[in-house]
Structures are given as structure tokens and as C-alpha cells.
Amino acid sequence: MRIEAFVPASVPITTPVTKFGGQPVWLSEPQWPVNDAWDEPMRFICQIELGAVLGDAGRGKLAYVFVTHAEHGDETFFDPDIIFPDEGANAVIVQPGGVYGGSTLPMATGPGLYHIEDGSDAEYTVRLQPDKDPDFRPQHDRGRQPPDDHDQYWEQISGDKIGGTPAFFQGDDWPRGGPWKLALQLNPDFQPFHLNLGAAPTAFAFVSPDAKQGRLLVQDS
């Protein structure tokens, strides 16, 4: 599902739909992840309906994505560990029935996305367009393809989307402990909300095929 546009929410979204910003719509008891290194709650980025990603296994389930992130006005703070899926600086929590090994707090609300101009809260639904990606090609196989074929493959898998094939550009960077399914691919630059994940980053959120757990990684050029 290609993300064609981010649509501002006129009122807070309280239903379990795919959205960016605002506050999580918890389907079970709240599990707000904490970065133990800073002893601070992470910032809520989005929630993703998993039916579109996993089919029957994901119906009625959400993946909640969090990262360690600066407050508005404090652009000097940046935790470089946010790019790694297992360093405790980001989190993907699945409900109901998911498993998360990090620290959490039983708080329903917390830090969320904001606008860079004034720090106001940001909340957006998404307009999606159905699409179909080609199957994943390991990077070592791509060099065997004609250049035109490789360019077409890259064009097909690039861009912001829910589900599909990850457009890795720094090696086949699947998290450990797979298999995994791509839940979200997002270039956070030039979005209507502020999300600082590096210089020229792409964020990849993954969920397990049984909808039990998730991981987030960032590749940055």
C-alpha cells in the first residue's frame, strides 16, 4: 500500500487505524517503551494496521512504532543507537498478543510527533494506494541483472509504503531473529511532521509473520 499523502486529523483519532502522530490507540494494556540508557519514554511515531501486512494473522492487530527523539527546540540531542533494531533506542510493539523484551511503562499517553515550526502536536491519517512489489532480491543478485531491470526494480520498491519489499540501500539489513515482513518503509525527511532519524535516512519497521513481535531499523546515507 503506497502512502500517497498524509492527511491532517481535524480531531484526535481514537480508532485502531493506521495513523502517524497523536497518541496510541491501545488494543490491550498500555505498554509505553522506555529507553533505559536515558531513563526516558520513547516518542510515539505511528500505529499500523497489520491486516494489510500479514493477512489473516494480522487482522485486528496493530504495530506501534516508537523512537528515542529530541523534544522540540532541542536539536542538539540525537541518539545514534536509533538506527539499530536491538539497542533499546527504538521499539515496535504489537497488540494484542505481542511480545516485547524491553522496558515499558503502563502509561496510555506520552511524547508524540510534532511540527518543527512551533512544536504543536502532529497527527495524520494516510491516503493509501494498493500496489504490488516484486519479490525481494538479495543485493548480490542484483548485479547480475541488466541495469535497466535493476533500475525498474528499485523504482518499484522505493518510496513510503505499508508492507511490500524493503528498499535496502546499505546491504540486506534484515534484523536478527527473522523471518520478518516489512510493515512500514518511510523517508522521514520532507514530511509534514518532524522526525529526525539522521542525515538522509529511511526507516524500516518489521513484524513477524505470526504478528507477535516487531523491529525497527534505519539506514542512513
GROMACS .gro file of C-alpha atoms in nm:
model
  221
    1MET     CA    1   0.000   0.000   0.000
    2ARG     CA    2   0.173   0.316  -0.121
    3ILE     CA    3   0.142   0.621   0.103
    4GLU     CA    4   0.011   0.884  -0.138
    5ALA     CA    5  -0.050   1.158   0.117
    6PHE     CA    6  -0.058   1.243   0.487
    7VAL     CA    7  -0.395   1.391   0.578
    8PRO     CA    8  -0.417   1.617   0.887
    9ALA     CA    9  -0.658   1.492   1.152
   10SER     CA   10  -0.922   1.750   1.239
   11VAL     CA   11  -0.992   1.578   1.574
   12PRO     CA   12  -0.787   1.325   1.774
   13ILE     CA   13  -0.805   0.979   1.619
   14THR     CA   14  -0.927   0.723   1.872
   15THR     CA   15  -0.997   0.426   1.644
   16PRO     CA   16  -0.746   0.147   1.560
   17VAL     CA   17  -0.649   0.270   1.214
   18THR     CA   18  -0.312   0.338   1.055
   19LYS     CA   19  -0.202   0.685   1.157
   20PHE     CA   20   0.105   0.894   1.231
   21GLY     CA   21   0.139   1.103   1.546
   22GLY     CA   22  -0.121   1.176   1.806
   23GLN     CA   23  -0.145   0.914   2.079
   24PRO     CA   24  -0.157   0.534   2.051
   25VAL     CA   25  -0.495   0.365   2.041
   26TRP     CA   26  -0.402   0.072   2.264
   27LEU     CA   27  -0.578  -0.258   2.200
   28SER     CA   28  -0.451  -0.409   2.527
   29GLU     CA   29  -0.297  -0.261   2.840
   30PRO     CA   30  -0.066   0.032   2.757
   31GLN     CA   31   0.299  -0.060   2.701
   32TRP     CA   32   0.492   0.264   2.654
   33PRO     CA   33   0.856   0.170   2.580
   34VAL     CA   34   1.142   0.328   2.773
   35ASN     CA   35   1.499   0.391   2.664
   36ASP     CA   36   1.684   0.252   2.966
   37ALA     CA   37   2.008   0.431   2.876
   38TRP     CA   38   1.834   0.769   2.915
   39ASP     CA   39   1.557   0.653   3.151
   40GLU     CA   40   1.309   0.832   2.925
   41PRO     CA   41   0.994   0.721   2.743
   42MET     CA   42   1.035   0.697   2.367
   43ARG     CA   43   0.839   0.910   2.122
   44PHE     CA   44   0.533   0.761   1.951
   45ILE     CA   45   0.564   0.774   1.572
   46CYS     CA   46   0.276   0.574   1.428
   47GLN     CA   47   0.044   0.277   1.450
   48ILE     CA   48  -0.008   0.039   1.160
   49GLU     CA   49  -0.298  -0.193   1.089
   50LEU     CA   50  -0.141  -0.534   1.034
   51GLY     CA   51  -0.419  -0.692   0.832
   52ALA     CA   52  -0.284  -0.522   0.521
   53VAL     CA   53   0.065  -0.652   0.600
   54LEU     CA   54   0.007  -1.007   0.729
   55GLY     CA   55  -0.339  -1.101   0.607
   56ASP     CA   56  -0.541  -1.315   0.848
   57ALA     CA   57  -0.260  -1.333   1.106
   58GLY     CA   58  -0.265  -0.954   1.137
   59ARG     CA   59  -0.637  -0.885   1.137
   60GLY     CA   60  -0.747  -0.689   1.442
   61LYS     CA   61  -0.386  -0.613   1.539
   62LEU     CA   62  -0.173  -0.300   1.543
   63ALA     CA   63   0.200  -0.239   1.539
   64TYR     CA   64   0.307   0.070   1.737
   65VAL     CA   65   0.638   0.232   1.638
   66PHE     CA   66   0.849   0.438   1.880
   67VAL     CA   67   1.193   0.602   1.871
   68THR     CA   68   1.415   0.795   2.109
   69HIS     CA   69   1.388   1.154   1.991
   70ALA     CA   70   1.459   1.512   2.099
   71GLU     CA   71   1.199   1.749   2.233
   72HIS     CA   72   1.100   2.042   2.016
   73GLY     CA   73   1.370   2.307   2.030
   74ASP     CA   74   1.643   2.067   2.143
   75GLU     CA   75   1.800   1.978   1.811
   76THR     CA   76   2.139   1.908   1.972
   77PHE     CA   77   2.013   1.577   2.116
   78PHE     CA   78   2.040   1.273   1.890
   79ASP     CA   79   2.079   0.911   1.997
   80PRO     CA   80   2.280   0.730   1.727
   81ASP     CA   81   2.152   0.393   1.851
   82ILE     CA   82   1.809   0.461   1.697
   83ILE     CA   83   1.932   0.304   1.374
   84PHE     CA   84   1.979  -0.039   1.535
   85PRO     CA   85   1.691  -0.283   1.594
   86ASP     CA   86   1.830  -0.431   1.918
   87GLU     CA   87   1.996  -0.147   2.111
   88GLY     CA   88   1.693  -0.032   2.312
   89ALA     CA   89   1.659   0.307   2.141
   90ASN     CA   90   1.353   0.223   1.933
   91ALA     CA   91   1.062  -0.018   1.961
   92VAL     CA   92   0.786  -0.188   1.766
   93ILE     CA   93   0.512  -0.320   1.992
   94VAL     CA   94   0.233  -0.543   1.860
   95GLN     CA   95  -0.108  -0.571   2.025
   96PRO     CA   96  -0.296  -0.777   2.116
   97GLY     CA   97  -0.087  -1.081   2.199
   98GLY     CA   98   0.254  -0.940   2.114
   99VAL     CA   99   0.586  -0.989   2.291
  100TYR     CA  100   0.829  -0.707   2.372
  101GLY     CA  101   1.150  -0.766   2.566
  102GLY     CA  102   1.233  -0.406   2.661
  103SER     CA  103   1.121  -0.188   2.950
  104THR     CA  104   0.775  -0.034   2.937
  105LEU     CA  105   0.553   0.191   3.147
  106PRO     CA  106   0.176   0.143   3.189
  107MET     CA  107   0.101   0.493   3.060
  108ALA     CA  108  -0.154   0.545   2.786
  109THR     CA  109  -0.018   0.879   2.658
  110GLY     CA  110   0.327   1.026   2.618
  111PRO     CA  111   0.561   1.207   2.376
  112GLY     CA  112   0.435   1.217   2.017
  113LEU     CA  113   0.515   1.369   1.680
  114TYR     CA  114   0.528   1.745   1.649
  115HIS     CA  115   0.561   2.016   1.385
  116ILE     CA  116   0.905   2.170   1.358
  117GLU     CA  117   0.774   2.524   1.315
  118ASP     CA  118   0.607   2.566   1.653
  119GLY     CA  119   0.623   2.231   1.833
  120SER     CA  120   0.249   2.175   1.804
  121ASP     CA  121   0.119   1.818   1.815
  122ALA     CA  122   0.107   1.641   1.480
  123GLU     CA  123  -0.150   1.376   1.386
  124TYR     CA  124  -0.219   1.244   1.037
  125THR     CA  125  -0.410   0.968   0.866
  126VAL     CA  126  -0.276   0.834   0.538
  127ARG     CA  127  -0.420   0.805   0.191
  128LEU     CA  128  -0.311   0.468   0.055
  129GLN     CA  129  -0.291   0.327  -0.296
  130PRO     CA  130  -0.285  -0.051  -0.347
  131ASP     CA  131   0.025  -0.172  -0.526
  132LYS     CA  132   0.229  -0.490  -0.571
  133ASP     CA  133   0.603  -0.506  -0.519
  134PRO     CA  134   0.831  -0.760  -0.685
  135ASP     CA  135   0.982  -1.028  -0.464
  136PHE     CA  136   1.291  -0.937  -0.263
  137ARG     CA  137   1.620  -0.971  -0.448
  138PRO     CA  138   1.934  -1.018  -0.236
  139GLN     CA  139   2.185  -0.747  -0.311
  140HIS     CA  140   2.442  -0.989  -0.453
  141ASP     CA  141   2.184  -1.100  -0.712
  142ARG     CA  142   2.109  -0.750  -0.834
  143GLY     CA  143   2.446  -0.714  -1.002
  144ARG     CA  144   2.354  -1.000  -1.233
  145GLN     CA  145   2.053  -0.812  -1.367
  146PRO     CA  146   2.070  -0.574  -1.666
  147PRO     CA  147   2.095  -0.211  -1.550
  148ASP     CA  148   1.751  -0.125  -1.686
  149ASP     CA  149   1.598  -0.418  -1.497
  150HIS     CA  150   1.771  -0.315  -1.176
  151ASP     CA  151   1.650   0.047  -1.216
  152GLN     CA  152   1.294  -0.075  -1.268
  153TYR     CA  153   1.315  -0.298  -0.961
  154TRP     CA  154   1.445  -0.009  -0.749
  155GLU     CA  155   1.174   0.225  -0.873
  156GLN     CA  156   0.908  -0.031  -0.787
  157ILE     CA  157   1.023  -0.087  -0.427
  158SER     CA  158   1.124   0.268  -0.332
  159GLY     CA  159   0.907   0.521  -0.152
  160ASP     CA  160   0.686   0.546   0.155
  161LYS     CA  161   0.459   0.245   0.196
  162ILE     CA  162   0.283  -0.002   0.424
  163GLY     CA  163   0.404  -0.356   0.356
  164GLY     CA  164   0.587  -0.473   0.046
  165THR     CA  165   0.956  -0.528  -0.026
  166PRO     CA  166   1.219  -0.326   0.163
  167ALA     CA  167   1.433  -0.093  -0.048
  168PHE     CA  168   1.759  -0.150   0.140
  169PHE     CA  169   2.046   0.065   0.014
  170GLN     CA  170   2.314  -0.035   0.266
  171GLY     CA  171   2.319  -0.413   0.239
  172ASP     CA  172   2.044  -0.662   0.309
  173ASP     CA  173   1.993  -0.536   0.661
  174TRP     CA  174   1.724  -0.773   0.791
  175PRO     CA  175   1.703  -0.775   1.173
  176ARG     CA  176   1.818  -1.086   1.353
  177GLY     CA  177   1.564  -1.346   1.461
  178GLY     CA  178   1.351  -1.347   1.147
  179PRO     CA  179   1.171  -1.417   0.929
  180TRP     CA  180   1.024  -1.068   0.906
  181LYS     CA  181   0.764  -0.888   0.699
  182LEU     CA  182   0.800  -0.520   0.615
  183ALA     CA  183   0.528  -0.320   0.789
  184LEU     CA  184   0.648   0.033   0.711
  185GLN     CA  185   0.905   0.199   0.488
  186LEU     CA  186   0.934   0.574   0.547
  187ASN     CA  187   1.165   0.853   0.443
  188PRO     CA  188   1.111   1.092   0.736
  189ASP     CA  189   1.256   1.396   0.558
  190PHE     CA  190   1.020   1.641   0.389
  191GLN     CA  191   0.712   1.511   0.571
  192PRO     CA  192   0.451   1.742   0.727
  193PHE     CA  193   0.570   1.633   1.074
  194HIS     CA  194   0.922   1.648   1.217
  195LEU     CA  195   1.110   1.321   1.261
  196ASN     CA  196   1.489   1.339   1.283
  197LEU     CA  197   1.640   0.996   1.218
  198GLY     CA  198   1.965   1.107   1.053
  199ALA     CA  199   2.101   1.296   0.754
  200ALA     CA  200   1.920   1.117   0.468
  201PRO     CA  201   1.750   0.820   0.637
  202THR     CA  202   1.492   0.558   0.554
  203ALA     CA  203   1.314   0.382   0.840
  204PHE     CA  204   1.206   0.018   0.808
  205ALA     CA  205   0.962  -0.133   1.058
  206PHE     CA  206   0.918  -0.512   1.051
  207VAL     CA  207   0.678  -0.756   1.213
  208SER     CA  208   0.697  -1.132   1.247
  209PRO     CA  209   0.461  -1.336   1.026
  210ASP     CA  210   0.274  -1.456   1.335
  211ALA     CA  211   0.210  -1.094   1.448
  212LYS     CA  212   0.389  -1.147   1.779
  213GLN     CA  213   0.681  -0.901   1.766
  214GLY     CA  214   0.847  -0.629   1.563
  215ARG     CA  215   1.175  -0.448   1.496
  216LEU     CA  216   1.277  -0.108   1.363
  217LEU     CA  217   1.597  -0.020   1.182
  218VAL     CA  218   1.718   0.288   0.999
  219GLN     CA  219   1.956   0.307   0.705
  220ASP     CA  220   2.120   0.646   0.655
  221SER     CA  221   2.331   0.767   0.367
   0.00000   0.00000   0.00000
